[in-house]
Coordinates of C-alpha atoms in Angstrom, one line a residue:
D36 CA 67.3 38.5 13.8
D37 CA 67.7 41.0 16.7
L38 CA 64.2 42.2 17.6
S39 CA 65.3 44.6 20.3
S40 CA 65.3 47.6 17.8
L41 CA 62.0 46.6 16.1
E42 CA 59.6 49.5 16.1
L43 CA 55.8 48.9 15.6
P44 CA 53.8 51.4 13.6
P45 CA 51.2 53.5 15.3
G46 CA 47.9 51.7 15.7
A47 CA 49.4 48.3 15.7
F48 CA 47.4 47.5 18.9
G49 CA 44.1 49.1 17.7
G50 CA 44.9 52.5 19.2
L51 CA 45.9 51.1 22.6
E52 CA 49.2 51.3 24.3
P53 CA 51.3 48.2 23.9
P54 CA 51.4 46.0 26.9
P55 CA 54.5 46.4 29.1
G56 CA 57.2 43.8 28.8
D57 CA 58.6 41.9 25.9
L58 CA 56.7 40.6 22.9
A59 CA 56.9 36.9 22.1
F60 CA 56.5 36.2 18.4
L61 CA 55.4 32.7 17.5
P62 CA 57.1 31.1 14.5
S63 CA 53.9 30.7 12.5
S64 CA 50.7 32.6 11.9
P65 CA 47.4 31.3 13.2
E66 CA 45.6 28.7 11.2
L67 CA 41.9 28.5 10.3
G68 CA 39.8 28.4 13.5
Q69 CA 42.6 30.0 15.7
Q70 CA 43.2 33.5 16.9
W71 CA 45.8 35.6 18.8
S72 CA 45.0 36.9 22.3
D73 CA 46.8 38.7 25.0
G74 CA 48.5 36.8 27.7
E75 CA 48.2 37.4 31.4
A76 CA 48.3 41.1 32.3
G77 CA 51.3 42.5 34.0
D78 CA 55.0 42.4 33.3
G79 CA 56.1 39.9 30.8
A80 CA 52.8 39.7 29.0
A81 CA 53.0 37.9 25.7
L82 CA 50.9 37.0 22.7
T83 CA 49.7 33.4 22.8
L84 CA 47.8 31.1 20.5
L85 CA 44.4 29.9 21.5
P86 CA 43.3 26.3 20.9
P87 CA 41.2 25.6 17.8
V88 CA 37.6 26.5 18.1
P89 CA 35.4 23.5 17.2
S90 CA 33.0 24.2 14.4
P91 CA 29.2 23.7 15.2
P92 CA 27.8 20.3 14.1
Q93 CA 26.2 20.3 10.7
P94 CA 22.8 18.7 10.3
P95 CA 22.7 15.6 8.0
P96 CA 21.8 16.4 4.4
Q97 CA 18.1 16.0 3.7
P98 CA 17.1 13.9 0.7
P99 CA 15.4 15.9 -2.1
P100 CA 11.6 16.0 -1.8
P101 CA 9.7 13.6 -4.1
K102 CA 8.5 14.9 -7.4
E103 CA 4.9 16.1 -7.4
P104 CA 2.7 14.1 -9.9
T105 CA 1.4 16.1 -12.8
L106 CA -2.3 16.1 -13.7
R107 CA -1.4 14.0 -16.7
E108 CA 0.3 11.4 -14.5
A109 CA -2.7 11.3 -12.2
F110 CA -5.1 10.7 -15.0
A111 CA -2.7 8.1 -16.5
F112 CA -3.0 6.2 -13.2
A113 CA -6.7 6.8 -12.5
L114 CA -8.1 5.6 -15.9
P115 CA -6.6 2.1 -15.6
A116 CA -7.6 2.0 -11.9
M117 CA -11.2 2.7 -13.0
G118 CA -11.1 -0.5 -14.9
I119 CA -9.8 -2.4 -11.9
Y120 CA -12.8 -1.5 -9.8
A121 CA -15.4 -1.5 -12.5
A122 CA -14.6 -5.0 -13.8
P123 CA -15.9 -6.9 -10.7
T124 CA -19.2 -5.0 -10.9
L125 CA -19.4 -5.7 -14.6
M126 CA -18.9 -9.4 -13.9
S127 CA -21.8 -9.2 -11.4
L128 CA -23.9 -7.6 -14.1
I129 CA -22.9 -10.3 -16.6
D130 CA -23.8 -13.0 -14.1
A131 CA -27.2 -11.3 -13.4
S132 CA -28.0 -11.0 -17.1
F133 CA -27.3 -14.7 -17.8
I134 CA -29.0 -16.0 -14.7
G135 CA -32.0 -13.7 -15.2
R136 CA -32.6 -15.3 -18.6
A137 CA -32.7 -18.7 -17.0
S138 CA -34.8 -18.2 -13.8
T139 CA -36.2 -15.4 -11.8
A140 CA -35.8 -17.4 -8.6
Q141 CA -32.1 -17.9 -9.3
L142 CA -31.7 -14.2 -10.0
A143 CA -33.4 -13.5 -6.7
A144 CA -31.0 -15.9 -4.9
L145 CA -28.0 -14.3 -6.6
G146 CA -28.5 -11.1 -4.6
P147 CA -27.8 -12.6 -1.1
A148 CA -25.4 -15.1 -2.5
G149 CA -23.3 -12.4 -4.2
S150 CA -23.5 -10.3 -1.0
I151 CA -22.1 -13.1 1.1
S152 CA -19.4 -14.1 -1.4
D153 CA -18.2 -10.5 -2.1
S154 CA -18.3 -9.2 1.4
V155 CA -16.3 -12.0 3.1
P156 CA -12.9 -10.8 1.6
F157 CA -13.5 -7.3 2.9
F158 CA -12.5 -8.5 6.3
L159 CA -8.9 -8.8 5.0
L160 CA -9.0 -5.6 2.9
F161 CA -6.6 -4.1 5.5
L162 CA -3.8 -6.2 3.9
S163 CA -4.3 -4.5 0.6
I164 CA -4.4 -1.0 2.2
A165 CA -1.2 -1.8 4.1
A166 CA 0.5 -3.2 1.0
T167 CA -0.3 -0.2 -1.1
N168 CA 0.9 2.3 1.6
L169 CA 4.1 0.5 2.6
C170 CA 5.1 -0.4 -0.9
S171 CA 4.5 3.2 -2.0
K172 CA 6.9 4.4 0.8
A173 CA 9.5 1.8 -0.1
H174 CA 9.4 2.7 -3.8
A175 CA 9.6 6.4 -3.0
S176 CA 12.8 5.8 -1.0
G177 CA 14.2 3.5 -3.6
D178 CA 14.3 0.5 -1.2
H179 CA 13.5 -2.5 -3.4
A180 CA 14.3 -4.9 -0.6
A181 CA 11.6 -3.3 1.6
A182 CA 9.1 -3.4 -1.2
S183 CA 9.8 -7.1 -1.8
R184 CA 9.6 -7.9 1.9
V185 CA 6.2 -6.2 2.2
A186 CA 4.9 -7.9 -1.0
R187 CA 6.0 -11.4 0.2
T188 CA 4.6 -10.9 3.7
A189 CA 1.2 -9.5 2.5
V190 CA 0.8 -12.2 -0.1
L191 CA 1.5 -14.9 2.5
L192 CA -0.8 -13.4 5.1
G193 CA -3.5 -13.0 2.4
G194 CA -3.2 -16.6 1.3
A195 CA -3.4 -17.9 4.9
G196 CA -6.3 -15.6 5.7
G197 CA -8.1 -16.5 2.5
V198 CA -7.9 -20.2 3.3
L199 CA -9.4 -19.6 6.8
L200 CA -12.1 -17.4 5.4
G201 CA -12.9 -19.9 2.6
A202 CA -13.1 -22.8 5.0
G203 CA -15.3 -20.9 7.4
T204 CA -17.6 -19.7 4.6
L205 CA -17.9 -23.2 3.1
L206 CA -18.9 -24.6 6.5
C207 CA -21.4 -21.9 7.2
A208 CA -22.8 -21.6 3.6
S209 CA -26.2 -23.1 4.4
S210 CA -26.6 -21.2 7.7
L211 CA -25.7 -17.9 6.2
S212 CA -28.0 -18.5 3.2
R213 CA -31.0 -19.1 5.5
V214 CA -30.3 -15.9 7.5
Y215 CA -29.9 -13.8 4.4
C216 CA -32.9 -15.2 2.5
G217 CA -35.2 -14.7 5.5
A218 CA -38.9 -15.5 4.8
Q219 CA -38.0 -16.9 1.4
A220 CA -35.4 -19.3 2.7
A221 CA -37.3 -22.3 1.7
L222 CA -37.1 -21.3 -2.0
L223 CA -33.9 -19.3 -2.2
A224 CA -31.6 -20.7 0.5
P225 CA -30.6 -23.9 -1.4
L226 CA -29.7 -21.9 -4.5
C227 CA -27.9 -19.3 -2.5
A228 CA -25.9 -21.9 -0.5
K229 CA -24.8 -23.7 -3.7
Y230 CA -23.4 -20.4 -5.1
V231 CA -21.7 -19.5 -1.9
A232 CA -20.0 -22.9 -1.5
I233 CA -18.5 -22.8 -5.0
R234 CA -17.3 -19.2 -4.5
A235 CA -15.8 -20.1 -1.1
A236 CA -13.3 -22.5 -2.8
A237 CA -11.8 -19.5 -4.7
L238 CA -11.7 -17.1 -1.7
P239 CA -7.9 -17.5 -1.2
A240 CA -7.4 -16.5 -4.9
V241 CA -9.6 -13.5 -4.4
V242 CA -7.6 -12.3 -1.3
V243 CA -4.2 -12.9 -2.9
S244 CA -5.3 -11.2 -6.1
T245 CA -6.5 -8.2 -4.2
V246 CA -3.2 -8.0 -2.3
A247 CA -1.2 -8.4 -5.5
Q248 CA -3.1 -5.6 -7.1
A249 CA -2.4 -3.4 -4.1
V250 CA 1.3 -4.1 -4.4
C251 CA 1.2 -3.0 -8.1
I252 CA -0.7 0.1 -7.2
G253 CA 1.8 0.9 -4.5
G254 CA 4.4 0.9 -7.3
K255 CA 2.2 3.3 -9.3
D256 CA 1.4 0.5 -11.8
A257 CA -2.4 0.4 -12.5
R258 CA -2.1 -1.2 -15.9
T259 CA -1.1 -4.6 -14.7
P260 CA -4.1 -5.0 -12.4
M261 CA -6.4 -3.7 -15.1
L262 CA -5.1 -6.3 -17.5
A263 CA -5.7 -9.0 -14.8
V264 CA -9.3 -8.0 -14.1
A265 CA -9.9 -7.6 -17.9
L266 CA -8.8 -11.2 -18.4
A267 CA -11.0 -12.3 -15.5
A268 CA -14.0 -10.5 -17.0
L269 CA -13.5 -12.1 -20.4
L270 CA -13.1 -15.5 -18.8
N271 CA -16.2 -14.9 -16.7
L272 CA -18.2 -13.9 -19.8
G273 CA -17.1 -17.0 -21.7
G274 CA -17.8 -19.2 -18.7
D275 CA -21.3 -17.8 -18.2
F276 CA -22.0 -18.3 -21.9
V277 CA -20.9 -22.0 -21.8
L278 CA -21.9 -23.1 -18.4
V279 CA -25.1 -21.1 -17.9
S280 CA -26.5 -20.7 -21.4
R281 CA -25.2 -23.8 -23.2
L282 CA -24.9 -26.4 -20.4
G283 CA -27.8 -25.1 -18.3
W284 CA -26.0 -25.2 -14.9
G285 CA -27.8 -22.0 -13.8
I286 CA -26.5 -20.2 -10.7
A287 CA -23.9 -22.9 -10.1
G288 CA -22.4 -22.4 -13.6
A289 CA -22.2 -18.6 -12.8
A290 CA -20.3 -19.4 -9.6
W291 CA -17.9 -21.7 -11.3
A292 CA -17.2 -19.2 -14.1
T293 CA -16.5 -16.5 -11.5
A294 CA -14.2 -18.7 -9.4
L295 CA -12.2 -19.9 -12.4
S296 CA -11.7 -16.4 -13.7
Q297 CA -10.5 -15.3 -10.2
L298 CA -7.9 -18.1 -10.2
A299 CA -6.7 -17.0 -13.6
A300 CA -6.3 -13.4 -12.4
M301 CA -4.3 -14.5 -9.4
A302 CA -2.0 -16.6 -11.5
L303 CA -1.3 -13.6 -13.8
L304 CA -0.7 -11.1 -11.0
L305 CA 1.6 -13.5 -9.1
G306 CA 3.6 -14.1 -12.3
V307 CA 4.1 -10.4 -12.8
L308 CA 5.3 -9.9 -9.2
A309 CA 7.6 -12.9 -9.5
R310 CA 9.2 -11.5 -12.7
R311 CA 9.8 -8.2 -10.9
G312 CA 11.6 -9.9 -8.1
L313 CA 9.1 -8.9 -5.5
L314 CA 8.4 -12.5 -4.5
S315 CA 12.0 -13.7 -4.4
P316 CA 13.2 -15.1 -1.1
E317 CA 15.3 -12.9 1.0
P318 CA 19.0 -13.6 0.6
P319 CA 20.8 -15.2 3.6
P320 CA 22.6 -12.7 6.0
P321 CA 26.2 -11.9 5.1
P322 CA 29.2 -13.1 7.1
P323 CA 29.8 -11.2 10.4
T324 CA 32.8 -9.4 8.9
E325 CA 30.7 -8.1 6.0
A326 CA 27.6 -7.5 8.1
A327 CA 29.4 -5.0 10.2
A328 CA 29.8 -2.7 7.3
L329 CA 26.1 -3.0 6.2
P330 CA 23.0 -1.3 7.7
P331 CA 21.1 -3.7 10.0
R332 CA 18.1 -5.4 8.4
P333 CA 14.8 -4.8 10.0
P334 CA 13.4 -7.9 11.7
R335 CA 10.8 -9.9 9.7
L336 CA 8.3 -9.4 12.5
A337 CA 8.6 -5.7 12.0
T338 CA 7.0 -6.0 8.6
V339 CA 4.2 -8.1 10.0
R340 CA 3.6 -5.6 12.8
A341 CA 3.5 -2.7 10.2
I342 CA 0.9 -4.6 8.1
L343 CA -1.2 -5.5 11.2
G344 CA -1.1 -1.8 12.1
F345 CA -3.8 -1.4 9.5
V346 CA -6.2 -3.8 11.3
P347 CA -8.5 -0.9 12.5
F348 CA -9.7 -0.7 8.9
V349 CA -11.6 -3.9 9.6
F350 CA -14.0 -2.0 11.7
V351 CA -14.7 0.5 8.9
M352 CA -15.3 -2.3 6.4
A353 CA -17.4 -4.2 8.9
I354 CA -19.8 -1.2 9.1
K355 CA -20.0 -0.9 5.4
V356 CA -20.5 -4.6 4.8
S357 CA -23.2 -4.8 7.5
M358 CA -25.2 -2.0 5.9
H359 CA -24.9 -3.5 2.4
N360 CA -25.8 -7.0 3.6
L361 CA -28.7 -5.8 5.7
C362 CA -30.2 -4.2 2.5
A363 CA -29.6 -7.5 0.6
A364 CA -31.2 -9.6 3.3
T365 CA -34.2 -7.3 3.5
A366 CA -34.7 -7.4 -0.3
A367 CA -34.3 -11.2 -0.3
S368 CA -37.0 -11.5 2.4
L369 CA -39.4 -9.8 0.0
G370 CA -38.8 -12.6 -2.5
G371 CA -39.5 -12.9 -6.2
A372 CA -39.4 -9.8 -8.4
P373 CA -38.4 -7.3 -5.6
A374 CA -35.3 -9.3 -4.7
A375 CA -34.3 -9.7 -8.4
A376 CA -34.7 -6.0 -8.9
H377 CA -32.5 -5.2 -5.9
T378 CA -29.8 -7.5 -7.3
A379 CA -29.7 -5.6 -10.6
L380 CA -30.0 -2.2 -8.9
M381 CA -27.1 -2.8 -6.5
A382 CA -24.9 -4.0 -9.4
V383 CA -25.4 -0.6 -11.1
A384 CA -24.8 1.2 -7.8
W385 CA -21.5 -0.6 -7.2
L386 CA -20.5 0.5 -10.6
C387 CA -21.0 4.1 -9.6
F388 CA -19.1 3.6 -6.3
T389 CA -15.9 2.9 -8.3
F390 CA -15.2 6.6 -8.7
G391 CA -14.5 6.8 -4.9
D392 CA -12.3 3.7 -5.0
V393 CA -10.2 5.2 -7.8
G394 CA -9.6 8.4 -5.7
S395 CA -8.7 6.3 -2.7
S396 CA -6.1 4.3 -4.7
L397 CA -4.7 7.5 -6.2
A398 CA -4.2 8.9 -2.8
Q399 CA -2.7 5.7 -1.3
A400 CA -0.2 5.4 -4.2
F401 CA 1.1 9.0 -4.3
L402 CA 0.6 10.5 -0.8
P403 CA 2.8 8.2 1.4
A404 CA 5.9 9.4 -0.3
F405 CA 5.2 13.0 0.9
A406 CA 4.2 11.9 4.5
S407 CA 7.3 9.7 5.1
E408 CA 9.8 10.3 7.9
E409 CA 12.3 11.8 5.5
H410 CA 9.7 14.3 4.2
P411 CA 7.4 15.2 7.1
P412 CA 4.4 17.5 6.5
P413 CA 5.0 21.2 7.0
A414 CA 3.4 21.2 10.4
A415 CA 5.6 18.4 11.7
A416 CA 8.7 20.0 10.2
A417 CA 8.0 23.3 11.9

């Protein structure tokens, strides 16, 4: 092991002269991330081993982007959604057809009465929009707990808001009817108020049903809401036949038929959500020793704040409702045949408006997954 007679081949130092002094050979070769370097210049220079070079931090792995829906999947969602939005309008047409056979005055009163009853839930439509968007994001990330939390919170808020709206509408039914009927208030207002008061009793069911439909749509399920509204339409048709045609209850019978059908639709939708575990209560927090290893739960108020973040949609809906109700009030002030014709015409118009509603639901169900924090749009990612 005498290294005094060791001769290095030419070029061992890259064409340079070896440094003066002795060479110190370390017992092992450099490991990964290490390198040899010259020691201090001058006599006695030696080869030393540098400390390991830290590797640059690696970015966290990004989840794969969501799958783009095919045209077939889009149509498979849109066609049942068409039935969701067309059914209420068909129910209004059914009411108008049965009441029109009974009395022209009652058909004229159905216009403002239907406008009041159908427009009041629009002030809580932001709950449905929020439920669809937030549930869609939760399903896209595979977070069933978040989807369940959003569903429970939205249904509870919808039920509470529906009770308040129903109570307010019931108390103001006569006043609203006189305002909407205008010059024909003496003839139409009592009929209108009777219809509005009966429908107000079912307003909580209307709001909760709308929210439950939105939760299903957020999970890209349009068939369940379609079945619910189809059931409601059949019950409304049967109720109109019995209560209006057979028993002669007139506009009050049509209101009861609509209210009962909405209660049945709510029961069906809530049963479906319960079977899917979306309405199950949140389990209690784990013990502290186990909770340390789990990701922290978002506070319950965070879900409420996220839903209330969609409140600005109330302004948009207020503008639409005001325009529609102004037209209904103007037509009702004309009285008689003009008001009755407006009722039938608006029912047909709302049937045509469903195409826009279907496109809105399609976008709300599929786009949030592509605009989430994990998958920002190209401009944000750049």
